mmCIF file of C-alpha atoms and ligand atoms in Angstrom:
data_model
loop_
_atom_site.group_PDB
_atom_site.id
_atom_site.type_symbol
_atom_site.label_atom_id
_atom_site.label_comp_id
_atom_site.label_asym_id
_atom_site.label_seq_id
_atom_site.Cartn_x
_atom_site.Cartn_y
_atom_site.Cartn_z
ATOM 1 C CA UNK A 4 -0.062 -0.142 0.061
ATOM 2 C CA UNK A 5 1.208 3.477 -0.961
ATOM 3 C CA UNK A 6 0.773 6.086 1.449
ATOM 4 C CA UNK A 7 1.070 10.635 1.113
ATOM 5 C CA UNK A 8 1.094 13.470 3.262
ATOM 6 C CA UNK A 9 -2.522 15.196 2.232
ATOM 7 C CA UNK A 10 -2.106 17.763 5.806
ATOM 8 C CA UNK A 11 0.024 20.137 7.410
ATOM 9 C CA UNK A 12 0.184 22.602 10.658
ATOM 10 C CA UNK A 13 2.067 24.613 13.016
ATOM 11 C CA UNK A 14 1.991 26.145 16.941
ATOM 12 C CA UNK A 15 4.350 27.420 18.853
ATOM 13 C CA UNK A 16 3.671 29.298 22.365
ATOM 14 C CA UNK A 17 2.820 32.277 22.492
ATOM 15 C CA UNK A 18 5.537 34.735 24.350
ATOM 16 C CA UNK A 19 7.939 36.018 21.790
ATOM 17 C CA UNK A 20 12.115 35.666 23.417
ATOM 18 C CA UNK A 21 14.375 38.710 20.665
ATOM 19 C CA UNK A 22 18.448 38.613 21.071
ATOM 20 C CA UNK A 23 18.191 41.239 23.564
ATOM 21 C CA UNK A 24 16.196 39.180 26.145
ATOM 22 C CA UNK A 25 19.617 37.749 26.624
ATOM 23 C CA UNK A 26 21.742 40.859 26.827
ATOM 24 C CA UNK A 27 20.647 41.597 29.970
ATOM 25 C CA UNK A 28 22.358 38.408 31.815
ATOM 26 C CA UNK A 29 25.151 37.407 29.253
ATOM 27 C CA UNK A 30 27.999 38.760 27.654
ATOM 28 C CA UNK A 31 26.481 38.371 23.950
ATOM 29 C CA UNK A 32 24.381 40.776 21.276
ATOM 30 C CA UNK A 33 21.814 40.912 18.790
ATOM 31 C CA UNK A 34 24.127 41.314 16.353
ATOM 32 C CA UNK A 35 26.668 37.964 17.161
ATOM 33 C CA UNK A 36 23.164 36.235 17.598
ATOM 34 C CA UNK A 37 22.439 37.195 13.625
ATOM 35 C CA UNK A 38 25.690 36.778 12.292
ATOM 36 C CA UNK A 39 26.714 33.471 14.178
ATOM 37 C CA UNK A 40 23.164 31.028 14.035
ATOM 38 C CA UNK A 41 20.485 33.320 11.255
ATOM 39 C CA UNK A 42 18.330 33.922 14.420
ATOM 40 C CA UNK A 43 16.457 36.982 14.650
ATOM 41 C CA UNK A 44 13.668 35.683 17.888
ATOM 42 C CA UNK A 45 12.391 31.695 18.818
ATOM 43 C CA UNK A 46 9.354 31.341 21.097
ATOM 44 C CA UNK A 47 9.670 30.053 24.580
ATOM 45 C CA UNK A 48 6.670 27.586 26.473
ATOM 46 C CA UNK A 49 4.839 29.078 30.253
ATOM 47 C CA UNK A 50 5.695 27.806 33.030
ATOM 48 C CA UNK A 51 2.561 25.193 32.315
ATOM 49 C CA UNK A 52 2.895 24.840 29.011
ATOM 50 C CA UNK A 53 4.385 21.337 27.529
ATOM 51 C CA UNK A 54 5.019 19.034 24.515
ATOM 52 C CA UNK A 55 1.190 18.331 24.268
ATOM 53 C CA UNK A 56 -0.328 20.935 24.602
ATOM 54 C CA UNK A 57 2.006 22.198 21.169
ATOM 55 C CA UNK A 58 1.482 19.379 19.608
ATOM 56 C CA UNK A 59 -2.441 19.608 20.395
ATOM 57 C CA UNK A 60 -1.741 23.628 18.726
ATOM 58 C CA UNK A 61 -0.210 22.053 15.581
ATOM 59 C CA UNK A 62 -3.685 19.680 15.734
ATOM 60 C CA UNK A 63 -5.960 22.449 15.117
ATOM 61 C CA UNK A 64 -3.805 24.489 13.147
ATOM 62 C CA UNK A 65 -3.738 21.182 10.942
ATOM 63 C CA UNK A 66 -7.465 20.630 10.803
ATOM 64 C CA UNK A 67 -8.085 24.152 9.592
ATOM 65 C CA UNK A 68 -6.793 22.384 5.858
ATOM 66 C CA UNK A 69 -7.501 19.402 6.455
ATOM 67 C CA UNK A 70 -11.698 18.511 5.512
ATOM 68 C CA UNK A 71 -12.133 15.165 6.594
ATOM 69 C CA UNK A 72 -12.128 12.949 10.384
ATOM 70 C CA UNK A 73 -9.599 13.308 12.676
ATOM 71 C CA UNK A 74 -11.892 10.513 14.679
ATOM 72 C CA UNK A 75 -10.577 7.948 12.658
ATOM 73 C CA UNK A 76 -6.766 8.502 12.483
ATOM 74 C CA UNK A 77 -5.275 4.864 14.548
ATOM 75 C CA UNK A 78 -1.752 5.631 14.765
ATOM 76 C CA UNK A 79 -0.090 9.029 16.591
ATOM 77 C CA UNK A 80 3.760 8.978 16.617
ATOM 78 C CA UNK A 81 5.111 12.637 18.243
ATOM 79 C CA UNK A 82 9.406 12.639 18.102
ATOM 80 C CA UNK A 83 10.326 14.489 20.293
ATOM 81 C CA UNK A 84 12.977 15.094 23.609
ATOM 82 C CA UNK A 85 10.889 17.278 25.870
ATOM 83 C CA UNK A 86 8.109 14.635 26.581
ATOM 84 C CA UNK A 87 6.351 16.232 29.119
ATOM 85 C CA UNK A 88 6.961 12.899 31.455
ATOM 86 C CA UNK A 89 9.020 9.642 30.527
ATOM 87 C CA UNK A 90 5.413 7.703 31.045
ATOM 88 C CA UNK A 91 2.735 8.523 29.479
ATOM 89 C CA UNK A 92 4.065 9.130 26.253
ATOM 90 C CA UNK A 93 3.100 12.254 24.839
ATOM 91 C CA UNK A 94 1.093 10.783 22.286
ATOM 92 C CA UNK A 95 -1.148 9.305 24.659
ATOM 93 C CA UNK A 96 -1.727 12.768 25.916
ATOM 94 C CA UNK A 97 -2.287 13.559 22.067
ATOM 95 C CA UNK A 98 -4.864 10.886 21.133
ATOM 96 C CA UNK A 99 -6.260 11.913 24.668
ATOM 97 C CA UNK A 100 -7.137 15.562 24.353
ATOM 98 C CA UNK A 101 -8.062 15.019 20.971
ATOM 99 C CA UNK A 102 -10.427 12.034 21.964
ATOM 100 C CA UNK A 103 -8.793 9.783 18.805
ATOM 101 C CA UNK A 104 -10.595 6.712 20.041
ATOM 102 C CA UNK A 105 -7.990 3.420 19.992
ATOM 103 C CA UNK A 106 -5.233 4.924 18.116
ATOM 104 C CA UNK A 107 -1.948 2.700 18.655
ATOM 105 C CA UNK A 108 0.900 5.599 20.638
ATOM 106 C CA UNK A 109 4.595 5.913 20.768
ATOM 107 C CA UNK A 110 6.545 8.496 21.450
ATOM 108 C CA UNK A 111 10.422 8.450 18.784
ATOM 109 C CA UNK A 112 13.427 9.083 20.246
ATOM 110 C CA UNK A 113 15.385 10.535 17.804
ATOM 111 C CA UNK A 114 16.716 14.340 18.763
ATOM 112 C CA UNK A 115 16.025 16.289 15.825
ATOM 113 C CA UNK A 116 16.010 13.591 13.488
ATOM 114 C CA UNK A 117 12.377 12.291 14.772
ATOM 115 C CA UNK A 118 9.943 14.452 12.350
ATOM 116 C CA UNK A 119 11.748 12.050 9.806
ATOM 117 C CA UNK A 120 11.874 8.642 11.205
ATOM 118 C CA UNK A 121 8.145 9.473 12.154
ATOM 119 C CA UNK A 122 7.505 9.900 8.810
ATOM 120 C CA UNK A 123 9.417 7.115 7.661
ATOM 121 C CA UNK A 124 7.358 4.192 10.501
ATOM 122 C CA UNK A 125 4.491 6.160 9.736
ATOM 123 C CA UNK A 126 5.071 4.792 5.903
ATOM 124 C CA UNK A 127 5.854 1.533 6.800
ATOM 125 C CA UNK A 128 2.654 1.327 8.985
ATOM 126 C CA UNK A 129 0.885 1.843 5.936
ATOM 127 C CA UNK A 130 2.761 -0.028 3.751
ATOM 128 C CA UNK A 131 2.606 -2.902 6.303
ATOM 129 C CA UNK A 132 -1.572 -2.314 5.607
ATOM 130 C CA UNK A 133 -1.893 -2.760 10.056
ATOM 131 C CA UNK A 134 -2.439 1.326 8.718
ATOM 132 C CA UNK A 135 -4.108 3.758 7.397
ATOM 133 C CA UNK A 136 -3.994 7.166 9.167
ATOM 134 C CA UNK A 137 -0.867 8.182 11.176
ATOM 135 C CA UNK A 138 -0.316 11.689 12.595
ATOM 136 C CA UNK A 139 3.200 12.309 12.415
ATOM 137 C CA UNK A 140 3.863 14.654 15.062
ATOM 138 C CA UNK A 141 8.079 16.354 15.771
ATOM 139 C CA UNK A 142 6.680 19.229 19.084
ATOM 140 C CA UNK A 143 9.589 20.346 21.712
ATOM 141 C CA UNK A 144 9.605 22.492 24.552
ATOM 142 C CA UNK A 145 13.337 22.807 24.601
ATOM 143 C CA UNK A 146 13.390 26.266 26.851
ATOM 144 C CA UNK A 147 12.038 23.803 29.835
ATOM 145 C CA UNK A 148 16.103 21.626 29.023
ATOM 146 C CA UNK A 149 18.149 24.874 28.394
ATOM 147 C CA UNK A 150 20.958 25.393 30.054
ATOM 148 C CA UNK A 151 20.913 30.050 30.310
ATOM 149 C CA UNK A 152 23.896 30.132 31.779
ATOM 150 C CA UNK A 153 26.399 29.198 28.538
ATOM 151 C CA UNK A 154 25.995 31.117 26.366
ATOM 152 C CA UNK A 155 27.109 29.288 23.318
ATOM 153 C CA UNK A 156 23.620 26.979 23.676
ATOM 154 C CA UNK A 157 20.902 28.159 25.016
ATOM 155 C CA UNK A 158 21.155 31.304 22.271
ATOM 156 C CA UNK A 159 19.561 28.958 19.408
ATOM 157 C CA UNK A 160 16.734 27.352 21.041
ATOM 158 C CA UNK A 161 12.628 27.373 20.861
ATOM 159 C CA UNK A 162 9.203 25.767 21.308
ATOM 160 C CA UNK A 163 7.288 24.977 18.782
ATOM 161 C CA UNK A 164 5.727 22.000 17.445
ATOM 162 C CA UNK A 165 4.976 20.606 13.681
ATOM 163 C CA UNK A 166 2.182 18.116 12.755
ATOM 164 C CA UNK A 167 0.931 16.384 9.624
ATOM 165 C CA UNK A 168 -0.900 13.284 7.868
ATOM 166 C CA UNK A 169 0.162 9.548 6.331
ATOM 167 C CA UNK A 170 -2.842 8.314 4.702
ATOM 168 C CA UNK A 171 -2.930 5.075 2.576
ATOM 169 C CA UNK A 172 -2.917 5.866 -0.597
ATOM 170 C CA UNK A 173 -3.526 4.623 -4.268
ATOM 171 C CA UNK A 174 -0.778 6.492 -5.733
ATOM 172 C CA UNK A 175 2.266 7.019 -4.110
ATOM 173 C CA UNK A 176 3.227 10.676 -2.210
ATOM 174 C CA UNK A 177 6.576 8.974 -0.004
ATOM 175 C CA UNK A 178 9.543 7.379 -2.282
ATOM 176 C CA UNK A 179 12.611 5.944 -0.161
ATOM 177 C CA UNK A 180 14.287 7.192 2.515
ATOM 178 C CA UNK A 181 18.119 6.669 4.621
ATOM 179 C CA UNK A 182 18.491 6.144 7.898
ATOM 180 C CA UNK A 183 22.242 6.560 9.913
ATOM 181 C CA UNK A 184 23.841 7.003 13.482
ATOM 182 C CA UNK A 185 26.642 7.340 14.663
ATOM 183 C CA UNK A 186 26.628 6.450 18.479
ATOM 184 C CA UNK A 187 30.378 7.246 18.709
ATOM 185 C CA UNK A 188 29.520 10.739 18.819
ATOM 186 C CA UNK A 189 27.098 10.167 22.457
ATOM 187 C CA UNK A 190 29.369 13.053 24.540
ATOM 188 C CA UNK A 191 29.074 15.857 21.687
ATOM 189 C CA UNK A 192 25.189 15.945 21.584
ATOM 190 C CA UNK A 193 23.363 14.343 25.076
ATOM 191 C CA UNK A 194 20.422 15.189 27.937
ATOM 192 C CA UNK A 195 19.971 13.151 31.179
ATOM 193 C CA UNK A 196 18.136 14.024 33.947
ATOM 194 C CA UNK A 197 20.589 9.932 35.456
ATOM 195 C CA UNK A 198 23.884 9.718 35.530
ATOM 196 C CA UNK A 199 25.360 8.794 32.802
ATOM 197 C CA UNK A 200 28.562 6.961 30.902
ATOM 198 C CA UNK A 201 28.965 8.595 27.707
ATOM 199 C CA UNK A 202 31.897 6.769 25.635
ATOM 200 C CA UNK A 203 33.012 5.119 29.084
ATOM 201 C CA UNK A 204 33.368 8.950 30.807
ATOM 202 C CA UNK A 205 30.404 9.487 33.514
ATOM 203 C CA UNK A 206 28.890 12.501 32.525
ATOM 204 C CA UNK A 207 27.262 14.577 35.527
ATOM 205 C CA UNK A 208 23.098 14.547 34.694
ATOM 206 C CA UNK A 209 21.625 17.679 35.241
ATOM 207 C CA UNK A 210 18.236 17.916 32.952
ATOM 208 C CA UNK A 211 19.943 20.220 31.267
ATOM 209 C CA UNK A 212 20.957 20.481 27.483
ATOM 210 C CA UNK A 213 24.770 19.415 26.241
ATOM 211 C CA UNK A 214 26.806 20.413 23.534
ATOM 212 C CA UNK A 215 30.085 20.858 21.482
ATOM 213 C CA UNK A 216 28.733 23.597 19.389
ATOM 214 C CA UNK A 217 31.960 23.347 16.994
ATOM 215 C CA UNK A 218 31.727 19.533 16.585
ATOM 216 C CA UNK A 219 28.227 19.255 16.365
ATOM 217 C CA UNK A 220 28.746 21.708 13.529
ATOM 218 C CA UNK A 221 31.585 20.545 11.004
ATOM 219 C CA UNK A 222 29.401 16.535 11.756
ATOM 220 C CA UNK A 223 26.681 17.731 10.228
ATOM 221 C CA UNK A 224 28.140 19.970 7.428
ATOM 222 C CA UNK A 225 30.065 16.152 5.747
ATOM 223 C CA UNK A 226 27.413 14.355 7.546
ATOM 224 C CA UNK A 227 24.702 16.334 5.391
ATOM 225 C CA UNK A 228 26.345 16.967 1.763
ATOM 226 C CA UNK A 229 26.910 12.823 2.200
ATOM 227 C CA UNK A 230 23.609 11.668 3.335
ATOM 228 C CA UNK A 231 21.934 13.981 0.952
ATOM 229 C CA UNK A 232 24.026 12.544 -1.953
ATOM 230 C CA UNK A 233 22.844 8.866 -0.273
ATOM 231 C CA UNK A 234 19.121 9.309 -0.487
ATOM 232 C CA UNK A 235 19.409 11.071 -3.979
ATOM 233 C CA UNK A 236 21.562 8.013 -5.377
ATOM 234 C CA UNK A 237 18.143 5.538 -3.923
ATOM 235 C CA UNK A 238 15.917 8.390 -4.878
ATOM 236 C CA UNK A 239 17.833 7.447 -8.441
ATOM 237 C CA UNK A 240 16.943 11.440 -8.923
ATOM 238 C CA UNK A 241 19.055 14.204 -8.935
ATOM 239 C CA UNK A 242 19.346 17.947 -7.029
ATOM 240 C CA UNK A 243 17.974 19.637 -10.377
ATOM 241 C CA UNK A 244 13.991 17.004 -9.818
ATOM 242 C CA UNK A 245 14.663 17.983 -6.377
ATOM 243 C CA UNK A 246 12.110 22.058 -5.979
ATOM 244 C CA UNK A 247 13.442 22.227 -1.955
ATOM 245 C CA UNK A 248 15.821 21.278 0.867
ATOM 246 C CA UNK A 249 14.413 20.986 3.469
ATOM 247 C CA UNK A 250 16.909 20.380 5.923
ATOM 248 C CA UNK A 251 16.907 20.193 10.412
ATOM 249 C CA UNK A 252 17.060 23.766 10.867
ATOM 250 C CA UNK A 253 20.306 24.421 13.728
ATOM 251 C CA UNK A 254 21.842 27.007 12.398
ATOM 252 C CA UNK A 255 21.937 29.233 9.092
ATOM 253 C CA UNK A 256 25.613 28.311 8.549
ATOM 254 C CA UNK A 257 25.318 25.028 8.749
ATOM 255 C CA UNK A 258 22.310 25.005 5.692
ATOM 256 C CA UNK A 259 24.555 27.910 3.540
ATOM 257 C CA UNK A 260 27.196 25.696 3.854
ATOM 258 C CA UNK A 261 25.589 22.645 2.699
ATOM 259 C CA UNK A 262 23.887 24.655 0.103
ATOM 260 C CA UNK A 263 27.208 25.484 -1.683
ATOM 261 C CA UNK A 264 28.936 22.035 -1.361
ATOM 262 C CA UNK A 265 26.021 20.937 -3.602
ATOM 263 C CA UNK A 266 25.817 24.100 -5.117
ATOM 264 C CA UNK A 267 21.191 24.380 -4.817
ATOM 265 C CA UNK A 268 20.929 27.276 -4.597
ATOM 266 C CA UNK A 269 20.209 29.221 -1.093
ATOM 267 C CA UNK A 270 16.846 30.945 -2.312
ATOM 268 C CA UNK A 271 15.459 26.833 -2.411
ATOM 269 C CA UNK A 272 16.436 25.968 1.070
ATOM 270 C CA UNK A 273 13.777 26.007 3.726
ATOM 271 C CA UNK A 274 14.524 26.952 7.061
ATOM 272 C CA UNK A 275 12.749 27.884 9.627
ATOM 273 C CA UNK A 276 15.655 28.907 12.138
ATOM 274 C CA UNK A 277 15.521 33.079 11.328
ATOM 275 C CA UNK A 278 11.984 33.144 13.045
ATOM 276 C CA UNK A 279 11.438 29.982 15.726
ATOM 277 C CA UNK A 280 15.822 29.526 17.094
ATOM 278 C CA UNK A 281 16.244 25.615 16.964
ATOM 279 C CA UNK A 282 13.158 23.586 17.195
ATOM 280 C CA UNK A 283 14.793 20.736 17.459
ATOM 281 C CA UNK A 284 11.920 17.735 16.044
ATOM 282 C CA UNK A 285 9.267 20.731 14.742
ATOM 283 C CA UNK A 286 12.069 22.671 12.577
ATOM 284 C CA UNK A 287 11.596 20.262 9.502
ATOM 285 C CA UNK A 288 7.568 20.714 9.509
ATOM 286 C CA UNK A 289 7.547 24.538 10.972
ATOM 287 C CA UNK A 290 10.019 24.969 7.904
ATOM 288 C CA UNK A 291 7.820 22.824 5.397
ATOM 289 C CA UNK A 292 4.309 24.639 7.037
ATOM 290 C CA UNK A 293 5.392 28.487 6.351
ATOM 291 C CA UNK A 294 7.279 27.264 3.365
ATOM 292 C CA UNK A 295 3.508 26.753 1.690
ATOM 293 C CA UNK A 296 1.844 28.872 3.606
ATOM 294 C CA UNK A 297 3.714 31.298 2.107
ATOM 295 C CA UNK A 298 3.556 30.265 -1.798
ATOM 296 C CA UNK A 299 6.677 28.924 -2.723
ATOM 297 C CA UNK A 300 6.360 25.562 -2.014
ATOM 298 C CA UNK A 301 3.196 24.545 -4.114
ATOM 299 C CA UNK A 302 1.837 21.543 -4.982
ATOM 300 C CA UNK A 303 3.804 18.781 -6.558
ATOM 301 C CA UNK A 304 7.028 19.689 -5.808
ATOM 302 C CA UNK A 305 9.993 17.206 -4.654
ATOM 303 C CA UNK A 306 10.744 18.414 -1.571
ATOM 304 C CA UNK A 307 13.661 16.446 0.012
ATOM 305 C CA UNK A 308 14.068 16.329 3.836
ATOM 306 C CA UNK A 309 16.666 15.143 6.079
ATOM 307 C CA UNK A 310 16.874 16.161 10.061
ATOM 308 C CA UNK A 311 20.458 15.387 11.941
ATOM 309 C CA UNK A 312 21.129 14.765 16.031
ATOM 310 C CA UNK A 313 21.867 13.873 18.957
ATOM 311 C CA UNK A 314 22.787 10.168 18.259
ATOM 312 C CA UNK A 315 24.079 11.042 16.825
ATOM 313 C CA UNK A 316 21.281 10.575 14.014
ATOM 314 C CA UNK A 317 20.694 10.884 10.467
ATOM 315 C CA UNK A 318 17.174 10.291 7.940
ATOM 316 C CA UNK A 319 15.832 11.744 5.175
ATOM 317 C CA UNK A 320 13.468 10.896 2.855
ATOM 318 C CA UNK A 321 11.540 12.387 -0.417
ATOM 319 C CA UNK A 322 8.494 12.965 -1.626
ATOM 320 C CA UNK A 323 5.181 14.706 -3.218
ATOM 321 C CA UNK A 324 4.722 17.903 -1.541
ATOM 322 C CA UNK A 325 0.788 17.730 -1.619
ATOM 323 C CA UNK A 326 -0.633 20.374 0.425
ATOM 324 C CA UNK A 327 -2.007 23.524 -0.464
ATOM 325 C CA UNK A 328 -2.607 26.211 3.152
ATOM 326 C CA UNK A 329 -2.308 29.055 1.142
HETATM 327 N N1 ACO B 637 27.343 35.249 21.954
HETATM 328 C C1 ACO B 637 28.786 35.895 21.876
HETATM 329 N N2 ACO B 637 30.009 34.729 22.045
HETATM 330 C C2 ACO B 637 29.650 33.396 21.939
HETATM 331 C C3 ACO B 637 28.545 33.181 22.322
HETATM 332 C C4 ACO B 637 27.085 33.976 22.351
HETATM 333 N N3 ACO B 637 26.094 34.151 22.543
HETATM 334 N N4 ACO B 637 28.405 31.974 21.638
HETATM 335 C C5 ACO B 637 29.953 31.578 22.093
HETATM 336 N N5 ACO B 637 30.333 32.751 21.391
HETATM 337 C C6 ACO B 637 31.622 32.636 21.722
HETATM 338 C C7 ACO B 637 32.877 31.437 22.115
HETATM 339 O O1 ACO B 637 33.350 31.494 23.001
HETATM 340 C C8 ACO B 637 33.846 31.589 21.004
HETATM 341 O O2 ACO B 637 34.728 32.564 21.164
HETATM 342 P P1 ACO B 637 36.959 33.079 21.831
HETATM 343 O O3 ACO B 637 37.570 32.466 20.585
HETATM 344 O O4 ACO B 637 36.795 34.103 23.036
HETATM 345 O O5 ACO B 637 36.711 31.421 22.444
HETATM 346 C C9 ACO B 637 33.695 32.560 20.318
HETATM 347 O O6 ACO B 637 32.194 32.617 19.940
HETATM 348 C C10 ACO B 637 33.419 31.528 19.185
HETATM 349 O O7 ACO B 637 33.024 30.517 18.897
HETATM 350 P P2 ACO B 637 32.965 29.001 18.350
HETATM 351 O O8 ACO B 637 32.128 28.086 19.440
HETATM 352 O O9 ACO B 637 33.497 28.946 17.075
HETATM 353 O O10 ACO B 637 31.630 30.175 17.713
HETATM 354 P P3 ACO B 637 30.205 29.034 16.412
HETATM 355 O O11 ACO B 637 30.752 30.178 16.020
HETATM 356 O O12 ACO B 637 30.541 27.779 16.053
HETATM 357 O O13 ACO B 637 29.367 29.244 16.831
HETATM 358 C C11 ACO B 637 27.146 27.310 17.994
HETATM 359 C C12 ACO B 637 28.610 28.515 18.060
HETATM 360 C C13 ACO B 637 26.680 28.748 17.383
HETATM 361 C C14 ACO B 637 27.045 26.615 18.787
HETATM 362 C C15 ACO B 637 27.978 27.428 16.391
HETATM 363 O O14 ACO B 637 28.879 26.198 17.384
HETATM 364 C C16 ACO B 637 26.058 25.741 16.013
HETATM 365 O O15 ACO B 637 24.843 26.191 16.012
HETATM 366 N N6 ACO B 637 26.845 24.545 15.486
HETATM 367 C C17 ACO B 637 25.835 23.664 15.756
HETATM 368 C C18 ACO B 637 24.831 22.996 16.731
HETATM 369 C C19 ACO B 637 24.252 22.432 15.834
HETATM 370 O O16 ACO B 637 23.769 22.319 15.067
HETATM 371 N N7 ACO B 637 23.717 21.496 17.005
HETATM 372 C C20 ACO B 637 22.414 19.891 17.034
HETATM 373 C C21 ACO B 637 21.027 20.227 17.182
HETATM 374 S S1 ACO B 637 20.839 20.350 18.450
HETATM 375 C C22 ACO B 637 19.427 19.397 19.054
HETATM 376 O O17 ACO B 637 20.362 18.089 18.526
HETATM 377 C C23 ACO B 637 18.467 19.596 19.792
#
């Protein structure tokens, strides 16, 4: 059975955080943040606002352009590194809040690669004919696990969510995928609330996100270039046939370096970093949604989505955009 993506929606908290916010308590500046990351602002959840709330908001946004039932969704996948709690899953909270009865529910942990992993799993469930309509959400409240004393990381992260519906279809709109992980990079990017050992080293856990920015940056550029080429190859296609590239938005300079290396026009690379910061699992659907909303991405455009992040994980997929929400 083939599958297509029929609808998309996004959500972010109302509280807007400009770069100048950090100037009050850190040795940083709006100029440094814009020049080194591309970020102009991000949104932070309130104390009583959680990842599951943003997921519900993204589904409500999705339902504005989806004219069919949501009640027959038979599986919910939430990709997140910032679940409301470990158990119950965010997916089961979403199922309950949206009253989607009898749906299977799981959270997946693949950091910023999570949304693409979710689409790959949804496509697999539909191909196996066990499910017909899968809700895939990438959602984060990274502000709750940000170390605000670390100026090189705290300026990066933002909160948000993006949701899509993957449905069984007579014609195929989701093509070949690839997944990859390099676990040896574990301690370059981690988040834990318990004592942990990474690469045989004991690490003091404080429930904050820690990363070695320079190492992650270099890994991201070389991995993205290599994996995009591999993904094109497994799809028997080349970059000329891709209308829009949608990589995880971690830093505008990563996207610029990748486009330069691939000789791909930067204006056909969709990003969400400038207006939302790094929203991890939510960054790709937010960039996709806004690309459609502002009239750039049109129905039948070929997209290449590629996520990467803590793990270090990487996942990419080629698909055809079927959505029009302008
Ligand atoms: N304001 C001012 N100066 C700063 C700031 C800041 N906010 N942060 C760092 N600096 C300083 C450093 O201290 C350093 O000063 P020094 O030269 O005196 O030592 C200088 O700026 C350069 O530091 P770098 O670390 O080399 O800065 P870089 O240009 O690499 O930018 C950044 C840092 C933004 C973190 C970048 O490395 C990056 O984006 N890395 C990738 C992040 C990423 O992709 N994360 C993956 C996803 S996250 C996830 O999975 C949830």
